[in-house]
mmCIF file of C-alpha atoms in Angstrom:
data_model
loop_
_atom_site.group_PDB
_atom_site.id
_atom_site.type_symbol
_atom_site.label_atom_id
_atom_site.label_comp_id
_atom_site.label_asym_id
_atom_site.label_seq_id
_atom_site.Cartn_x
_atom_site.Cartn_y
_atom_site.Cartn_z
ATOM 1 C CA MET D 1 4.236 -3.623 20.420
ATOM 2 C CA ASN D 2 1.383 -1.795 22.219
ATOM 3 C CA ASP D 3 1.491 1.580 23.858
ATOM 4 C CA ILE D 4 5.051 2.297 22.988
ATOM 5 C CA ASN D 5 6.317 5.742 23.076
ATOM 6 C CA THR D 6 8.823 7.754 20.852
ATOM 7 C CA ASN D 7 12.435 6.767 22.999
ATOM 8 C CA ASP D 8 11.490 3.142 23.241
ATOM 9 C CA ALA D 9 10.645 2.632 19.468
ATOM 10 C CA LEU D 10 14.117 4.665 18.851
ATOM 11 C CA ALA D 11 15.802 2.051 21.225
ATOM 12 C CA PHE D 12 13.809 -0.518 19.295
ATOM 13 C CA ALA D 13 15.549 0.203 16.017
ATOM 14 C CA PHE D 14 18.680 0.612 16.956
ATOM 15 C CA SER D 15 19.087 -2.235 19.687
ATOM 16 C CA LEU D 16 20.776 -3.778 16.770
ATOM 17 C CA LYS D 17 23.764 -3.284 14.550
ATOM 18 C CA ARG D 18 23.824 -5.223 11.437
ATOM 19 C CA PRO D 19 26.655 -5.180 9.134
ATOM 20 C CA PRO D 20 26.297 -2.827 5.609
ATOM 21 C CA ALA D 21 25.888 -6.303 3.731
ATOM 22 C CA GLU D 22 23.387 -7.292 6.030
ATOM 23 C CA VAL D 23 21.145 -5.096 5.516
ATOM 24 C CA ALA D 24 21.199 -4.523 1.872
ATOM 25 C CA ALA D 25 20.268 -8.485 1.774
ATOM 26 C CA ILE D 26 17.451 -8.072 4.085
ATOM 27 C CA VAL D 27 16.373 -4.579 1.867
ATOM 28 C CA ALA D 28 16.649 -6.768 -1.088
ATOM 29 C CA GLN D 29 14.854 -9.625 -0.217
ATOM 30 C CA LEU D 30 12.119 -7.395 1.460
ATOM 31 C CA ALA D 31 11.462 -5.440 -2.122
ATOM 32 C CA GLU D 32 11.060 -8.688 -4.316
ATOM 33 C CA PRO D 33 7.795 -8.655 -5.811
ATOM 34 C CA PHE D 34 5.037 -10.220 -4.182
ATOM 35 C CA GLU D 35 3.153 -13.287 -5.911
ATOM 36 C CA GLU D 36 1.029 -12.262 -8.507
ATOM 37 C CA GLY D 37 -1.939 -13.981 -6.665
ATOM 38 C CA ASP D 38 -1.450 -11.375 -4.075
ATOM 39 C CA VAL D 39 -1.579 -8.085 -6.339
ATOM 40 C CA LYS D 40 -4.946 -6.649 -6.810
ATOM 41 C CA TRP D 41 -5.740 -3.912 -9.418
ATOM 42 C CA LYS D 42 -8.061 -0.752 -8.867
ATOM 43 C CA PRO D 43 -9.027 1.699 -11.368
ATOM 44 C CA GLN D 44 -8.186 5.123 -10.425
ATOM 45 C CA THR D 45 -9.187 7.645 -13.374
ATOM 46 C CA ILE D 46 -11.652 6.298 -15.885
ATOM 47 C CA ARG D 47 -11.933 7.830 -19.540
ATOM 48 C CA SER D 48 -12.889 6.460 -23.102
ATOM 49 C CA GLN D 49 -10.411 5.972 -25.104
ATOM 50 C CA ASP D 50 -11.060 4.810 -28.803
ATOM 51 C CA GLY D 51 -14.666 4.662 -27.975
ATOM 52 C CA VAL D 52 -13.619 2.051 -24.970
ATOM 53 C CA LYS D 53 -14.084 3.162 -21.417
ATOM 54 C CA LYS D 54 -10.983 2.362 -19.840
ATOM 55 C CA GLY D 55 -9.442 2.823 -16.382
ATOM 56 C CA GLN D 56 -6.064 3.330 -15.322
ATOM 57 C CA ALA D 57 -4.798 0.544 -13.322
ATOM 58 C CA ALA D 58 -3.523 0.705 -9.919
ATOM 59 C CA ALA D 59 -1.412 -2.010 -8.156
ATOM 60 C CA TYR D 60 -1.921 -2.847 -4.769
ATOM 61 C CA ALA D 61 -1.824 -5.383 -2.039
ATOM 62 C CA ASP D 62 -3.679 -5.800 1.315
ATOM 63 C CA PRO D 63 -1.661 -5.509 4.273
ATOM 64 C CA ARG D 64 -1.213 -9.046 5.080
ATOM 65 C CA THR D 65 0.742 -9.435 2.279
ATOM 66 C CA TYR D 66 3.665 -6.933 3.735
ATOM 67 C CA ILE D 67 3.342 -8.418 7.356
ATOM 68 C CA ASP D 68 3.954 -11.808 5.578
ATOM 69 C CA ARG D 69 6.923 -10.485 3.786
ATOM 70 C CA LEU D 70 8.267 -8.890 6.892
ATOM 71 C CA ASN D 71 7.706 -12.273 8.870
ATOM 72 C CA GLU D 72 9.438 -14.024 6.007
ATOM 73 C CA VAL D 73 12.426 -11.955 6.194
ATOM 74 C CA LEU D 74 12.614 -10.899 9.528
ATOM 75 C CA GLY D 75 10.803 -13.504 11.547
ATOM 76 C CA ALA D 76 7.847 -12.404 13.551
ATOM 77 C CA GLY D 77 9.820 -10.705 16.347
ATOM 78 C CA GLY D 78 12.346 -9.202 13.891
ATOM 79 C CA TRP D 79 10.213 -5.900 13.460
ATOM 80 C CA ALA D 80 7.176 -3.954 15.181
ATOM 81 C CA SER D 81 4.812 -1.596 14.381
ATOM 82 C CA VAL D 82 3.465 1.303 16.366
ATOM 83 C CA ALA D 83 0.282 3.167 15.556
ATOM 84 C CA HIS D 84 -1.888 6.489 16.663
ATOM 85 C CA LEU D 85 -4.965 7.460 15.500
ATOM 86 C CA ASN D 86 -6.381 11.400 15.342
ATOM 87 C CA ILE D 87 -10.152 12.241 14.408
ATOM 88 C CA SER D 88 -10.290 15.775 12.975
ATOM 89 C CA GLY D 89 -12.903 18.231 12.997
ATOM 90 C CA PRO D 90 -15.828 18.477 10.462
ATOM 91 C CA VAL D 91 -14.277 18.984 6.774
ATOM 92 C CA PRO D 92 -15.843 19.989 3.882
ATOM 93 C CA LYS D 93 -16.215 16.426 1.791
ATOM 94 C CA LYS D 94 -17.366 16.945 -1.815
ATOM 95 C CA THR D 95 -20.780 14.750 -2.347
ATOM 96 C CA SER D 96 -21.223 16.012 -6.457
ATOM 97 C CA LYS D 97 -20.251 13.975 -9.020
ATOM 98 C CA TYR D 98 -18.257 14.895 -11.839
ATOM 99 C CA GLY D 99 -20.196 17.622 -14.154
ATOM 100 C CA GLU D 100 -22.785 18.248 -11.579
ATOM 101 C CA GLU D 101 -22.904 21.641 -9.562
ATOM 102 C CA SER D 102 -20.385 21.439 -6.819
ATOM 103 C CA LYS D 103 -22.389 20.144 -3.783
ATOM 104 C CA TYR D 104 -20.034 19.521 -0.065
ATOM 105 C CA VAL D 105 -21.206 18.024 3.497
ATOM 106 C CA ASP D 106 -19.148 18.524 6.339
ATOM 107 C CA VAL D 107 -17.420 15.198 7.437
ATOM 108 C CA ALA D 108 -14.599 14.447 10.285
ATOM 109 C CA LYS D 109 -11.363 12.562 9.292
ATOM 110 C CA ILE D 110 -9.586 9.812 10.928
ATOM 111 C CA PHE D 111 -5.895 10.253 10.530
ATOM 112 C CA SER D 112 -3.651 7.058 11.468
ATOM 113 C CA THR D 113 -0.053 7.275 11.872
ATOM 114 C CA VAL D 114 2.455 4.515 11.397
ATOM 115 C CA SER D 115 5.633 3.531 12.735
ATOM 116 C CA VAL D 116 7.166 0.305 11.438
ATOM 117 C CA ILE D 117 10.308 -0.516 13.125
ATOM 118 C CA ILE D 118 13.438 -2.560 12.285
ATOM 119 C CA PRO D 119 16.018 -3.344 14.424
ATOM 120 C CA GLY D 120 19.518 -2.684 13.144
ATOM 121 C CA ILE D 121 17.861 -0.866 10.092
ATOM 122 C CA GLY D 122 15.806 1.593 11.036
ATOM 123 C CA ILE D 123 12.139 3.304 11.536
ATOM 124 C CA HIS D 124 9.765 4.807 9.120
ATOM 125 C CA THR D 125 6.547 6.597 9.776
ATOM 126 C CA ASP D 126 3.723 7.773 7.479
ATOM 127 C CA VAL D 127 0.071 8.314 7.487
ATOM 128 C CA GLY D 128 -3.136 7.391 6.100
ATOM 129 C CA GLU D 129 -6.636 8.823 6.166
ATOM 130 C CA SER D 130 -9.925 8.420 5.317
ATOM 131 C CA TRP D 131 -13.749 10.203 5.973
ATOM 132 C CA LEU D 132 -15.082 9.035 8.960
ATOM 133 C CA ASP D 133 -18.608 8.249 7.527
ATOM 134 C CA ASP D 134 -17.181 5.110 5.863
ATOM 135 C CA GLU D 135 -17.479 2.164 8.229
ATOM 136 C CA ASN D 136 -14.825 0.854 7.492
ATOM 137 C CA ALA D 137 -12.433 4.213 7.980
ATOM 138 C CA GLY D 138 -10.347 3.412 10.601
ATOM 139 C CA THR D 139 -9.117 0.354 9.022
ATOM 140 C CA ILE D 140 -8.578 2.434 5.577
ATOM 141 C CA ALA D 141 -6.405 4.987 7.083
ATOM 142 C CA HIS D 142 -4.263 2.365 9.013
ATOM 143 C CA ALA D 143 -3.816 -0.168 5.811
ATOM 144 C CA GLN D 144 -2.903 3.193 4.076
ATOM 145 C CA ALA D 145 -0.298 4.264 6.872
ATOM 146 C CA PHE D 146 1.131 0.469 7.596
ATOM 147 C CA LYS D 147 1.948 0.265 3.735
ATOM 148 C CA ARG D 148 3.159 3.561 3.125
ATOM 149 C CA ALA D 149 5.410 3.271 6.377
ATOM 150 C CA CYS D 150 6.498 -0.504 5.374
ATOM 151 C CA MET D 151 7.652 0.885 1.415
ATOM 152 C CA PRO D 152 10.737 2.464 2.277
ATOM 153 C CA PHE D 153 12.240 -0.497 3.837
ATOM 154 C CA GLY D 154 11.397 -2.266 0.201
ATOM 155 C CA PRO D 155 7.752 -4.057 0.219
ATOM 156 C CA GLY D 156 5.544 -2.539 -2.244
ATOM 157 C CA ARG D 157 7.929 0.066 -3.491
ATOM 158 C CA TYR D 158 8.109 -1.574 -6.996
ATOM 159 C CA PHE D 159 4.420 -0.817 -7.584
ATOM 160 C CA TYR D 160 5.308 3.259 -7.911
ATOM 161 C CA GLU D 161 7.716 1.883 -10.948
ATOM 162 C CA LEU D 162 4.790 0.168 -12.792
ATOM 163 C CA PRO D 163 4.108 1.556 -16.472
ATOM 164 C CA LYS D 164 0.543 3.131 -17.066
ATOM 165 C CA ILE D 165 -1.398 0.321 -17.759
ATOM 166 C CA TRP D 166 -5.084 1.419 -19.163
ATOM 167 C CA HIS D 167 -7.604 -1.195 -19.075
ATOM 168 C CA PRO D 168 -11.173 -1.723 -20.378
ATOM 169 C CA VAL D 169 -13.885 -1.362 -17.682
ATOM 170 C CA ASN D 170 -17.556 -2.678 -17.242
ATOM 171 C CA THR D 171 -20.525 -0.489 -16.798
ATOM 172 C CA TYR D 172 -20.204 -0.827 -13.295
ATOM 173 C CA GLY D 173 -16.434 0.595 -13.035
ATOM 174 C CA GLN D 174 -14.775 -3.051 -12.727
ATOM 175 C CA PHE D 175 -11.996 -4.013 -14.820
ATOM 176 C CA THR D 176 -12.593 -6.778 -17.521
ATOM 177 C CA ASP D 177 -11.708 -10.770 -17.550
ATOM 178 C CA PRO D 178 -8.763 -10.998 -17.783
ATOM 179 C CA GLY D 179 -7.600 -8.194 -15.985
ATOM 180 C CA PRO D 180 -4.293 -5.991 -15.639
ATOM 181 C CA GLN D 181 -1.292 -7.816 -16.271
ATOM 182 C CA LEU D 182 1.946 -7.280 -14.362
ATOM 183 C CA PRO D 183 5.300 -6.914 -16.783
ATOM 184 C CA GLU D 184 7.686 -9.830 -16.446
ATOM 185 C CA TRP D 185 10.516 -8.026 -14.261
ATOM 186 C CA ALA D 186 7.054 -7.051 -11.355
ATOM 187 C CA LYS D 187 6.624 -10.914 -10.954
ATOM 188 C CA PRO D 188 8.529 -12.576 -8.256
ATOM 189 C CA LYS D 189 11.583 -14.899 -9.477
ATOM 190 C CA LYS D 190 10.429 -18.671 -9.932
ATOM 191 C CA LEU D 191 13.187 -21.516 -9.775
ATOM 192 C CA CYS D 192 14.309 -23.145 -13.063
ATOM 193 C CA GLN D 193 12.583 -26.623 -13.540
ATOM 194 C CA ASP D 194 15.424 -27.749 -15.257
ATOM 195 C CA CYS D 195 18.549 -26.277 -13.487
ATOM 196 C CA GLY D 196 16.874 -25.522 -9.970
#
């Protein structure tokens, strides 16, 4: 959907009536954990623990994984998203590293507002942001907003329920192999080879 206004988006969201059992089944399917290979990890906070440099692992998935899940459950025409971009005026951005004297430079920010619409279920809107001095600022802001707008429908919601995982990092701040592992409950259900 391109160039859709708020009234059209709401009309699309409520263009279909679904029984509560169908809504619950769709949301349950959307909320299923992603394939393990689609889950990536990034260190958020890095600190030394017992003489070993470790990073707190944050799980995430590429926006295409969310799109694949929506298409798999609803079909390509069974949902829509609408995005709007805004750019702020200059905002002070901290450029100094930890332990250095604070230094700031004025940089604009880009904000992406994305609405994800599923007829018969609803519409969710969220915002993503990025500093405009990043060459991928628009992509970063849009990806953040899109994934956040999907989350209330179920995709990726379980990332917020994962336990805190601290994993060793190398001198470049990247996780050492093998990287962080998902708990069993956060892995997709597989058919049993014996019983199907």
